[in-house]
CSV table of C-alpha atoms and ligand atoms in Angstrom, one decimal:
chain,number,residue,atom,x,y,z
A,1,UNK,CA,126.3,105.3,110.3
A,2,UNK,CA,127.8,108.7,110.3
A,3,UNK,CA,131.8,109.0,111.5
A,4,UNK,CA,133.8,111.7,112.0
A,5,UNK,CA,137.3,111.4,110.3
A,6,UNK,CA,140.3,113.8,111.2
A,7,UNK,CA,143.7,114.1,110.1
A,8,UNK,CA,145.7,115.4,112.8
A,9,UNK,CA,148.6,118.0,112.8
A,10,UNK,CA,147.0,121.1,111.7
A,11,UNK,CA,147.6,124.2,113.3
A,12,UNK,CA,144.2,126.2,114.1
A,13,UNK,CA,144.0,130.1,113.1
A,14,UNK,CA,141.1,132.3,112.6
A,15,UNK,CA,137.7,133.0,114.4
A,16,UNK,CA,135.1,130.5,115.9
A,17,UNK,CA,131.9,132.1,117.4
A,18,UNK,CA,130.3,130.5,120.0
A,19,UNK,CA,126.4,129.5,120.2
A,20,UNK,CA,123.7,129.8,122.5
A,21,UNK,CA,124.6,127.3,125.4
A,22,UNK,CA,122.9,123.9,125.2
A,23,UNK,CA,122.3,123.5,128.9
A,24,UNK,CA,120.3,126.8,128.8
A,25,UNK,CA,118.6,126.2,125.6
A,26,UNK,CA,117.4,123.0,126.8
A,27,UNK,CA,115.6,124.1,129.8
A,28,UNK,CA,114.4,127.5,128.2
A,29,UNK,CA,112.7,125.5,125.7
A,30,UNK,CA,110.4,123.4,128.2
A,31,UNK,CA,110.2,126.7,130.2
A,32,UNK,CA,108.5,128.5,127.2
A,33,UNK,CA,105.4,126.1,128.1
A,34,UNK,CA,104.6,128.0,130.8
A,35,UNK,CA,103.5,130.8,129.3
A,36,UNK,CA,100.0,131.8,128.7
A,37,UNK,CA,100.9,133.9,125.5
A,38,UNK,CA,103.7,133.3,123.1
A,39,UNK,CA,107.7,133.5,123.5
A,40,UNK,CA,110.7,133.8,121.4
A,41,UNK,CA,113.7,132.5,122.3
A,42,UNK,CA,117.2,133.9,120.5
A,43,UNK,CA,120.5,132.2,120.0
A,44,UNK,CA,119.2,128.7,120.1
A,45,UNK,CA,121.9,126.3,119.0
A,46,UNK,CA,121.1,123.9,116.1
A,47,UNK,CA,121.6,120.7,117.9
A,48,UNK,CA,119.6,117.2,118.1
A,49,UNK,CA,118.6,118.1,121.6
A,50,UNK,CA,116.9,121.2,120.3
A,51,UNK,CA,114.7,119.3,117.6
A,52,UNK,CA,113.9,116.7,120.1
A,53,UNK,CA,112.6,119.4,122.7
A,54,UNK,CA,110.5,120.8,119.8
A,55,UNK,CA,109.0,117.4,118.9
A,56,UNK,CA,107.9,117.2,122.2
A,57,UNK,CA,106.3,120.9,122.6
A,58,UNK,CA,104.5,119.9,119.5
A,59,UNK,CA,103.4,116.0,120.8
A,60,UNK,CA,101.7,118.6,123.6
A,61,UNK,CA,100.1,120.6,121.0
A,62,UNK,CA,102.2,123.9,121.2
A,63,UNK,CA,103.4,125.3,118.1
A,64,UNK,CA,107.3,125.9,117.4
A,65,UNK,CA,108.2,128.2,114.5
A,66,UNK,CA,112.1,128.0,113.8
A,67,UNK,CA,113.5,131.1,111.9
A,68,UNK,CA,117.5,129.9,112.1
A,69,UNK,CA,118.6,130.2,115.7
A,70,UNK,CA,115.3,131.8,116.8
A,71,UNK,CA,112.4,129.8,118.2
A,72,UNK,CA,108.8,131.5,118.2
A,73,UNK,CA,106.8,129.2,120.7
A,74,UNK,CA,103.2,129.6,121.1
A,75,UNK,CA,102.0,127.6,124.0
A,76,UNK,CA,98.3,128.6,124.3
A,77,UNK,CA,97.1,125.3,123.7
A,78,UNK,CA,99.5,123.0,125.6
A,79,UNK,CA,97.6,120.1,126.6
A,80,UNK,CA,98.2,117.3,128.7
A,81,UNK,CA,99.6,114.3,126.5
A,82,UNK,CA,102.0,111.7,127.7
A,83,UNK,CA,105.2,112.0,126.8
A,84,UNK,CA,106.4,108.3,125.6
A,85,UNK,CA,109.9,107.0,126.0
A,86,UNK,CA,110.5,107.5,122.0
A,87,UNK,CA,110.6,111.5,122.8
A,88,UNK,CA,111.9,111.6,126.4
A,89,UNK,CA,114.7,109.3,126.1
A,90,UNK,CA,116.4,111.2,123.4
A,91,UNK,CA,117.8,113.4,126.3
A,92,UNK,CA,118.2,114.2,129.8
A,93,UNK,CA,116.3,117.7,129.7
A,94,UNK,CA,113.1,116.1,129.0
A,95,UNK,CA,112.8,116.0,132.5
A,96,UNK,CA,112.0,119.6,132.5
A,97,UNK,CA,108.6,119.0,130.9
A,98,UNK,CA,108.0,117.5,134.6
A,99,UNK,CA,108.3,120.9,136.3
A,100,UNK,CA,106.9,122.9,133.6
A,101,UNK,CA,103.7,120.9,132.9
A,102,UNK,CA,103.2,120.5,136.5
A,103,UNK,CA,103.4,124.1,137.1
A,104,UNK,CA,101.0,125.0,134.2
A,105,UNK,CA,98.4,122.0,134.1
A,106,UNK,CA,99.0,120.4,137.8
A,107,UNK,CA,99.7,117.0,135.7
A,108,UNK,CA,102.1,115.2,133.8
A,109,UNK,CA,102.8,111.7,132.4
A,110,UNK,CA,106.3,111.1,131.4
A,111,UNK,CA,108.5,108.1,130.6
A,112,UNK,CA,112.3,108.5,131.9
A,113,UNK,CA,114.4,111.0,130.6
A,114,UNK,CA,117.8,109.7,128.5
A,115,UNK,CA,121.3,111.4,128.0
A,116,UNK,CA,124.8,110.7,128.5
A,117,UNK,CA,125.6,107.7,130.6
A,118,UNK,CA,127.9,109.6,133.0
A,119,UNK,CA,126.8,108.1,136.3
A,120,UNK,CA,123.6,107.1,138.2
A,121,UNK,CA,122.1,110.4,137.4
A,122,UNK,CA,118.8,110.1,139.9
A,123,UNK,CA,116.0,112.5,140.3
A,124,UNK,CA,115.0,112.1,143.7
A,125,UNK,CA,115.7,116.0,144.4
A,126,UNK,CA,113.3,116.9,141.8
A,127,UNK,CA,110.8,114.6,142.9
A,128,UNK,CA,111.2,115.6,146.3
A,129,UNK,CA,110.8,119.4,145.2
A,130,UNK,CA,107.7,118.6,143.7
A,131,UNK,CA,106.2,116.8,146.8
A,132,UNK,CA,107.1,119.8,148.7
A,133,UNK,CA,104.8,121.8,146.8
A,134,UNK,CA,102.1,119.3,147.2
A,135,UNK,CA,102.2,117.0,144.3
A,136,UNK,CA,101.6,113.4,144.2
A,137,UNK,CA,104.2,111.0,142.5
A,138,UNK,CA,103.3,107.8,141.0
A,139,UNK,CA,106.3,105.9,139.7
A,140,UNK,CA,105.2,103.0,137.3
A,141,UNK,CA,107.8,100.9,135.5
A,142,UNK,CA,109.1,103.1,133.2
A,143,UNK,CA,107.3,106.3,133.7
A,144,UNK,CA,105.8,108.7,136.2
A,145,UNK,CA,102.6,110.4,136.8
A,146,UNK,CA,102.8,113.7,138.8
A,147,UNK,CA,99.6,115.4,139.8
A,148,UNK,CA,98.4,117.6,142.3
A,149,UNK,CA,95.3,119.5,143.2
A,150,UNK,CA,97.0,122.6,143.6
A,151,UNK,CA,100.6,123.5,144.3
A,152,UNK,CA,101.4,125.9,147.4
A,153,UNK,CA,104.7,127.3,147.9
A,154,UNK,CA,107.1,125.8,150.5
A,155,UNK,CA,110.9,125.6,151.6
A,156,UNK,CA,112.8,123.1,149.8
A,157,UNK,CA,116.4,122.1,150.7
A,158,UNK,CA,118.9,119.9,148.2
A,159,UNK,CA,121.5,117.7,149.7
A,160,UNK,CA,123.5,118.6,146.6
A,161,UNK,CA,123.2,121.8,144.6
A,162,UNK,CA,121.8,120.0,141.6
A,163,UNK,CA,121.4,122.1,138.5
A,164,UNK,CA,118.4,120.0,137.4
A,165,UNK,CA,116.4,120.2,140.2
A,166,UNK,CA,116.9,123.5,141.1
A,167,UNK,CA,115.5,124.3,137.4
A,168,UNK,CA,112.9,122.0,137.8
A,169,UNK,CA,111.5,123.0,141.3
A,170,UNK,CA,111.6,126.9,139.8
A,171,UNK,CA,109.5,125.9,136.9
A,172,UNK,CA,107.0,124.0,139.1
A,173,UNK,CA,107.0,127.1,141.5
A,174,UNK,CA,106.4,129.8,139.4
A,175,UNK,CA,102.3,129.3,139.3
A,176,UNK,CA,102.2,127.9,142.8
A,177,UNK,CA,100.2,129.9,145.5
A,178,UNK,CA,102.5,131.5,147.9
A,179,UNK,CA,106.3,131.6,148.2
A,180,UNK,CA,108.9,128.7,147.3
A,181,UNK,CA,112.3,129.2,148.7
A,182,UNK,CA,114.9,126.7,147.5
A,183,UNK,CA,117.8,126.4,149.7
A,184,UNK,CA,121.3,125.0,148.5
A,185,UNK,CA,120.3,126.2,144.7
A,186,UNK,CA,122.8,125.3,142.3
A,187,UNK,CA,124.3,128.9,141.0
A,188,UNK,CA,125.3,128.0,137.2
A,189,UNK,CA,124.7,130.6,134.9
A,190,UNK,CA,122.2,128.5,133.1
A,191,UNK,CA,120.0,128.9,136.0
A,192,UNK,CA,120.1,132.9,135.9
A,193,UNK,CA,119.1,132.7,132.0
A,194,UNK,CA,115.9,130.2,132.9
A,195,UNK,CA,114.9,132.5,135.9
A,196,UNK,CA,115.6,135.7,133.6
A,197,UNK,CA,113.0,134.4,131.1
A,198,UNK,CA,110.6,133.6,133.7
A,199,UNK,CA,110.5,136.7,135.1
A,200,UNK,CA,110.6,138.4,131.5
A,201,UNK,CA,107.1,136.9,131.5
A,202,UNK,CA,106.1,138.0,134.9
A,203,UNK,CA,107.2,135.6,137.2
A,204,UNK,CA,108.5,136.5,140.7
A,205,UNK,CA,112.0,134.9,141.1
A,206,UNK,CA,114.6,136.6,143.4
A,207,UNK,CA,118.3,135.2,143.9
A,208,UNK,CA,119.0,133.1,141.0
A,209,UNK,CA,122.9,132.7,140.5
A,210,UNK,CA,122.9,132.3,144.8
A,211,UNK,CA,122.4,129.6,146.6
A,212,UNK,CA,118.9,130.8,148.0
A,213,UNK,CA,116.1,131.2,145.4
A,214,UNK,CA,112.8,132.9,146.2
A,215,UNK,CA,109.9,132.1,144.1
A,216,UNK,CA,106.7,134.2,144.5
A,217,UNK,CA,104.0,132.4,142.7
A,218,UNK,CA,101.8,134.3,140.1
A,219,UNK,CA,98.7,133.3,138.2
A,220,UNK,CA,99.4,134.2,134.3
A,221,UNK,CA,102.5,134.7,132.4
A,222,UNK,CA,102.8,136.9,129.2
A,223,UNK,CA,104.3,137.1,126.0
A,224,UNK,CA,108.3,137.3,126.5
A,225,UNK,CA,111.8,136.9,124.8
A,226,UNK,CA,115.2,136.0,126.0
A,227,UNK,CA,118.6,135.4,124.4
A,228,UNK,CA,120.4,132.1,125.3
A,229,UNK,CA,123.9,132.9,127.0
A,230,UNK,CA,126.9,131.9,125.1
A,231,UNK,CA,127.9,128.3,125.8
A,232,UNK,CA,130.6,128.2,128.3
A,233,UNK,CA,131.5,124.6,127.7
A,234,UNK,CA,131.4,124.9,124.1
A,235,UNK,CA,133.9,128.2,124.5
A,236,UNK,CA,136.1,126.1,126.9
A,237,UNK,CA,136.4,122.9,124.3
A,238,UNK,CA,137.7,125.2,121.6
A,239,UNK,CA,140.1,127.4,124.5
A,240,UNK,CA,141.6,124.0,125.3
A,241,UNK,CA,142.4,123.2,121.8
A,242,UNK,CA,143.8,126.7,121.3
A,243,UNK,CA,146.1,125.9,124.1
A,244,UNK,CA,147.4,122.9,122.3
A,245,UNK,CA,147.5,123.7,118.5
A,246,UNK,CA,146.1,127.4,118.2
A,247,UNK,CA,147.8,130.2,116.6
A,248,UNK,CA,146.0,133.4,117.5
A,249,UNK,CA,142.6,131.5,117.7
A,250,UNK,CA,140.0,133.9,118.4
A,251,UNK,CA,137.0,132.3,120.6
A,252,UNK,CA,134.2,135.0,119.9
A,253,UNK,CA,131.1,135.7,121.8
A,254,UNK,CA,132.0,134.5,125.4
A,255,UNK,CA,131.0,135.6,128.7
A,256,UNK,CA,134.7,135.5,130.1
A,257,UNK,CA,133.4,135.4,134.0
A,258,UNK,CA,131.7,132.1,133.2
A,259,UNK,CA,135.0,130.7,132.0
A,260,UNK,CA,137.1,131.9,134.9
A,261,UNK,CA,137.9,128.6,136.5
A,262,UNK,CA,139.5,127.2,133.1
A,263,UNK,CA,141.3,130.6,131.9
A,264,UNK,CA,142.9,130.8,135.3
A,265,UNK,CA,144.1,127.5,135.2
A,266,UNK,CA,145.6,127.6,131.8
A,267,UNK,CA,147.4,130.7,132.6
A,268,UNK,CA,148.7,129.0,135.7
A,269,UNK,CA,150.2,126.3,133.5
A,270,UNK,CA,151.9,128.8,130.9
A,271,UNK,CA,149.1,129.4,128.1
A,272,UNK,CA,148.9,132.8,126.8
A,273,UNK,CA,145.5,134.0,126.7
A,274,UNK,CA,144.4,137.6,125.7
A,275,UNK,CA,140.9,138.9,126.0
A,276,UNK,CA,138.9,141.7,125.4
A,277,UNK,CA,135.2,142.4,125.8
A,278,UNK,CA,133.8,139.4,124.2
A,279,UNK,CA,136.5,137.5,122.5
A,280,UNK,CA,139.5,135.3,123.7
A,281,UNK,CA,142.9,134.9,121.6
A,282,UNK,CA,144.7,131.9,122.3
A,283,UNK,CA,148.0,130.7,121.2
A,284,UNK,CA,149.6,127.3,121.8
A,285,UNK,CA,152.2,127.0,124.6
A,286,UNK,CA,155.5,125.9,124.1
A,287,UNK,CA,155.7,124.0,127.2
A,288,UNK,CA,152.8,122.6,129.5
A,289,UNK,CA,153.3,122.4,133.0
A,290,UNK,CA,151.5,119.4,135.0
A,291,UNK,CA,148.6,120.4,136.9
A,292,UNK,CA,145.5,119.0,139.0
A,293,UNK,CA,141.8,119.8,139.1
A,294,UNK,CA,138.8,118.7,141.1
A,295,UNK,CA,135.4,119.5,139.4
A,296,UNK,CA,133.1,121.4,141.6
A,297,UNK,CA,129.8,122.9,141.3
A,298,UNK,CA,129.8,126.5,139.7
A,299,UNK,CA,132.0,128.8,139.9
A,300,UNK,CA,134.4,125.7,140.5
A,301,UNK,CA,136.0,123.9,137.5
A,302,UNK,CA,133.2,122.5,135.5
A,303,UNK,CA,132.8,118.7,135.3
A,304,UNK,CA,131.9,119.3,131.5
A,305,UNK,CA,135.3,120.2,130.6
A,306,UNK,CA,136.9,117.8,132.6
A,307,UNK,CA,137.0,115.1,129.7
A,308,UNK,CA,138.4,117.7,127.3
A,309,UNK,CA,141.0,118.5,129.9
A,310,UNK,CA,142.6,114.9,130.2
A,311,UNK,CA,143.5,115.5,126.6
A,312,UNK,CA,145.7,118.6,127.4
A,313,UNK,CA,146.9,117.0,130.4
A,314,UNK,CA,148.5,114.2,128.1
A,315,UNK,CA,150.5,116.7,126.6
A,316,UNK,CA,151.6,118.3,130.0
A,317,UNK,CA,155.3,117.3,131.7
A,318,UNK,CA,154.6,115.0,134.2
A,319,UNK,CA,151.7,113.2,136.1
A,320,UNK,CA,148.6,115.4,136.2
A,321,UNK,CA,145.7,114.3,138.2
A,322,UNK,CA,141.9,114.8,137.5
A,323,UNK,CA,139.5,114.2,140.5
A,324,UNK,CA,135.5,114.0,139.2
A,325,UNK,CA,133.2,114.8,142.0
A,326,UNK,CA,130.1,115.2,140.5
A,327,UNK,CA,129.3,112.3,138.2
A,328,UNK,CA,130.2,108.6,139.3
A,329,UNK,CA,131.2,107.7,135.6
A,330,UNK,CA,132.8,110.4,133.4
A,331,UNK,CA,136.2,108.5,132.1
A,332,UNK,CA,134.5,107.3,128.9
A,333,UNK,CA,137.3,108.8,126.9
A,334,UNK,CA,140.1,107.2,128.9
A,335,UNK,CA,140.5,103.7,127.0
A,336,UNK,CA,140.5,105.5,123.5
A,337,UNK,CA,142.7,108.2,124.4
A,338,UNK,CA,145.0,105.0,125.9
A,339,UNK,CA,144.5,103.5,122.5
A,340,UNK,CA,145.9,106.4,121.0
A,341,UNK,CA,149.1,106.5,123.0
A,342,UNK,CA,148.1,108.4,126.4
A,343,UNK,CA,149.1,107.0,129.5
A,344,UNK,CA,146.2,107.3,131.9
A,345,UNK,CA,145.0,105.3,135.1
A,346,UNK,CA,141.8,105.7,136.5
A,347,UNK,CA,141.3,105.0,139.9
A,348,UNK,CA,137.6,105.3,141.3
A,349,UNK,CA,136.9,108.8,140.3
A,350,UNK,CA,140.4,109.8,140.0
A,351,UNK,CA,142.3,109.9,136.5
A,352,UNK,CA,146.4,109.7,136.6
A,353,UNK,CA,147.9,111.3,133.7
A,354,UNK,CA,151.4,111.0,132.7
A,355,UNK,CA,152.9,113.1,129.9
A,356,UNK,CA,153.9,114.1,127.6
A,357,UNK,CA,153.1,111.7,125.1
A,358,UNK,CA,152.8,111.6,121.4
A,359,UNK,CA,149.0,110.8,120.5
A,360,UNK,CA,148.5,108.7,117.3
A,361,UNK,CA,145.3,108.3,115.1
A,362,UNK,CA,142.7,105.5,115.9
A,363,UNK,CA,139.2,104.1,115.6
A,364,UNK,CA,137.4,105.3,118.7
A,365,UNK,CA,134.2,105.7,119.6
A,366,UNK,CA,132.3,108.8,121.4
A,367,UNK,CA,130.7,107.0,124.5
A,368,UNK,CA,129.1,110.2,125.4
A,369,UNK,CA,129.0,113.8,124.4
A,370,UNK,CA,132.1,115.5,126.2
A,371,UNK,CA,134.2,112.4,125.8
A,372,UNK,CA,133.4,112.7,122.1
A,373,UNK,CA,134.7,116.2,122.2
A,374,UNK,CA,137.8,114.8,124.0
A,375,UNK,CA,138.4,112.7,121.1
A,376,UNK,CA,138.1,115.1,118.4
A,377,UNK,CA,140.6,117.3,120.3
A,378,UNK,CA,142.8,114.2,120.4
A,379,UNK,CA,142.3,113.5,116.7
A,380,UNK,CA,143.3,117.0,116.0
A,381,UNK,CA,146.5,117.1,117.7
A,382,UNK,CA,147.4,113.4,117.1
A,383,UNK,CA,149.7,112.0,114.0
A,384,UNK,CA,147.6,110.2,111.4
A,385,UNK,CA,143.9,109.5,111.1
A,386,UNK,CA,141.3,109.3,113.7
A,387,UNK,CA,137.9,107.9,113.1
A,388,UNK,CA,135.3,108.4,115.7
A,389,UNK,CA,132.1,106.4,115.7
A,390,UNK,CA,128.7,107.2,117.8
A,391,UNK,CA,129.0,111.0,116.9
A,392,UNK,CA,125.1,111.4,117.5
A,393,UNK,CA,126.4,112.0,121.1
A,394,UNK,CA,128.6,114.7,119.7
A,395,UNK,CA,125.9,116.4,117.6
A,396,UNK,CA,123.4,116.3,120.4
A,397,UNK,CA,125.6,119.2,122.0
A,398,UNK,CA,128.0,121.0,119.7
A,399,UNK,CA,126.3,123.2,117.0
A,400,UNK,CA,128.1,122.8,113.5
A,401,UNK,CA,131.4,121.5,115.3
A,402,UNK,CA,132.8,120.0,112.1
A,403,UNK,CA,132.1,123.1,110.1
A,404,UNK,CA,133.7,125.5,112.9
A,405,UNK,CA,136.6,123.4,113.0
A,406,UNK,CA,137.1,123.1,109.3
A,407,UNK,CA,136.9,127.0,109.1
A,408,UNK,CA,139.7,127.5,111.1
A,409,UNK,CA,142.0,125.0,109.5
A,410,UNK,CA,141.2,121.4,110.7
A,411,UNK,CA,141.2,118.7,108.5
A,412,UNK,CA,138.0,117.1,109.7
A,413,UNK,CA,134.9,115.7,108.3
A,414,UNK,CA,131.6,113.7,108.5
A,415,UNK,CA,131.4,110.5,106.4
A,416,UNK,CA,128.9,107.9,105.8
A,417,UNK,CA,130.1,104.4,106.6
B,1,EPU,N1,121.9,114.2,141.7
B,1,EPU,C1,121.2,113.0,142.2
B,1,EPU,N2,119.8,113.7,142.8
B,1,EPU,C2,119.0,114.6,141.5
B,1,EPU,C3,119.7,115.2,140.9
B,1,EPU,C4,121.1,115.0,141.0
B,1,EPU,O1,121.7,112.4,143.3
B,1,EPU,O2,117.7,114.2,142.0
B,1,EPU,C5,123.3,114.2,141.4
B,1,EPU,C6,123.7,113.5,140.3
B,1,EPU,O3,123.3,111.9,140.0
B,1,EPU,C7,124.9,114.0,139.9
B,1,EPU,C8,125.0,115.5,140.7
B,1,EPU,O4,123.7,115.1,141.5
B,1,EPU,O5,126.1,113.3,140.2
B,1,EPU,C9,124.7,116.3,139.4
B,1,EPU,O6,123.9,116.6,138.8
B,1,EPU,P1,122.9,117.8,138.4
B,1,EPU,O7,121.7,117.5,138.8
B,1,EPU,O8,123.5,119.0,138.9
B,1,EPU,O9,123.2,117.6,136.9
B,1,EPU,P2,122.1,117.5,135.8
B,1,EPU,O10,121.1,118.5,135.8
B,1,EPU,O11,121.5,116.0,135.5
B,1,EPU,C10,123.4,119.2,134.2
B,1,EPU,C11,123.9,119.4,132.6
B,1,EPU,C12,125.0,118.4,132.8
B,1,EPU,C13,125.9,118.9,133.6
B,1,EPU,C14,125.5,119.1,135.1
B,1,EPU,C15,126.4,119.5,136.2
B,1,EPU,C16,121.6,119.3,131.6
B,1,EPU,C17,120.8,119.2,130.6
B,1,EPU,N3,123.1,118.9,132.1
B,1,EPU,O12,122.8,117.7,134.1
B,1,EPU,O13,125.6,118.8,131.5
B,1,EPU,O14,127.2,117.9,133.7
B,1,EPU,O15,124.3,119.8,135.3
B,1,EPU,O16,126.6,121.0,136.0
B,1,EPU,O17,121.8,120.6,131.8
B,1,EPU,C18,127.1,118.1,129.5
B,1,EPU,O18,126.5,119.1,129.1
B,1,EPU,O19,127.6,117.2,129.1
B,1,EPU,C19,126.3,117.6,130.9
B,1,EPU,C20,126.2,116.3,131.4
């Protein structure tokens, strides 16, 4: 079994270049199968989620050529093939094949999606959207069959601005007859990235990035290309690390506007951040004041950075409070941080973090992707050795994380044990 082993205490300096966004790439790859010709996606991160989505496209008789971080996808011969559990359960984003195959072939048969176990993660909004477009949904023990004679545009309203449901309904609607309007749509930058890709193919989507998205159906989608936007969560993870142990740590290839909620919060508590067009330079703060955050939909504070922030909070003077409002079970890192010396109490969706506490290396487990990232940060600031198990969660979402951190001075490696 692979584990990550870290000797804490090193200062980090140099440059970390940010990869394409996981949560964009995992939607863009399924979106490519809506194309009636060929597509190219640039800046795709080399993560296991990418490889699992490629396997699904190949299962559907599509062809994918991988050229470093570029994918060439030929979706001309995509067929309706059942996507079995061993493929669908590897990641959450396998559910984007529901919208994409429904939109393309009016039929999809797929087992349940997987992904991090960070809450209930229902897909009722997705299904409600497909139904509004005219689809019938048959739910069997462990799979969905979703089919339609034809899809017709309609108005869809989500009770909560779900990222997944917004993208999935957009995928189903691009080739529907007539106009679909999604109200209370999610506004995350990843949604804009997907809409741009579809529009590059000839789709007619307006309003992506706002809470009302209008999609006029088209019959044919032609050859197109797209670049994955930089990963704001990967960048945020390294920025948080820089605030703790950075010495002019440069985070390169970022879209600063996507990180406003994080950067503003760090500046409020005393972290010095310099930036130019695409880079952020960050130094460790001598003293960090305690602070509170509540996770919100974009442009609020992202849930995906809340777990790494709990590690920063352990190093602040006083009690900090984190309130998680998006996912119901996103505190998997807490028992392990406490085993390393943190003083964190969780009540319902809130974490109360008393600082400043020194952290000490320990054997810990990555319960999910961002919990794993938190444990890497904790290991890097701790005294002694930290050994992290279940690292497949981390490798699902952070491209070359061990290499990137080693290159800026971290003592971190993957071992077989
Ligand atoms: N929800 C429902 N019904 C639905 C859909 C969502 O009740 O049909 C609820 C969920 O249970 C959850 C909330 O709405 O409590 C938010 O879910 P959303 O659909 O927005 O999240 P997601 O699409 O499942 C994506 C990212 C997550 C990220 C969230 C929020 C991908 C593959 N995943 O998940 O990323 O936390 O949006 O921004 O894009 C991560 O990268 O670590 C990660 C978990």
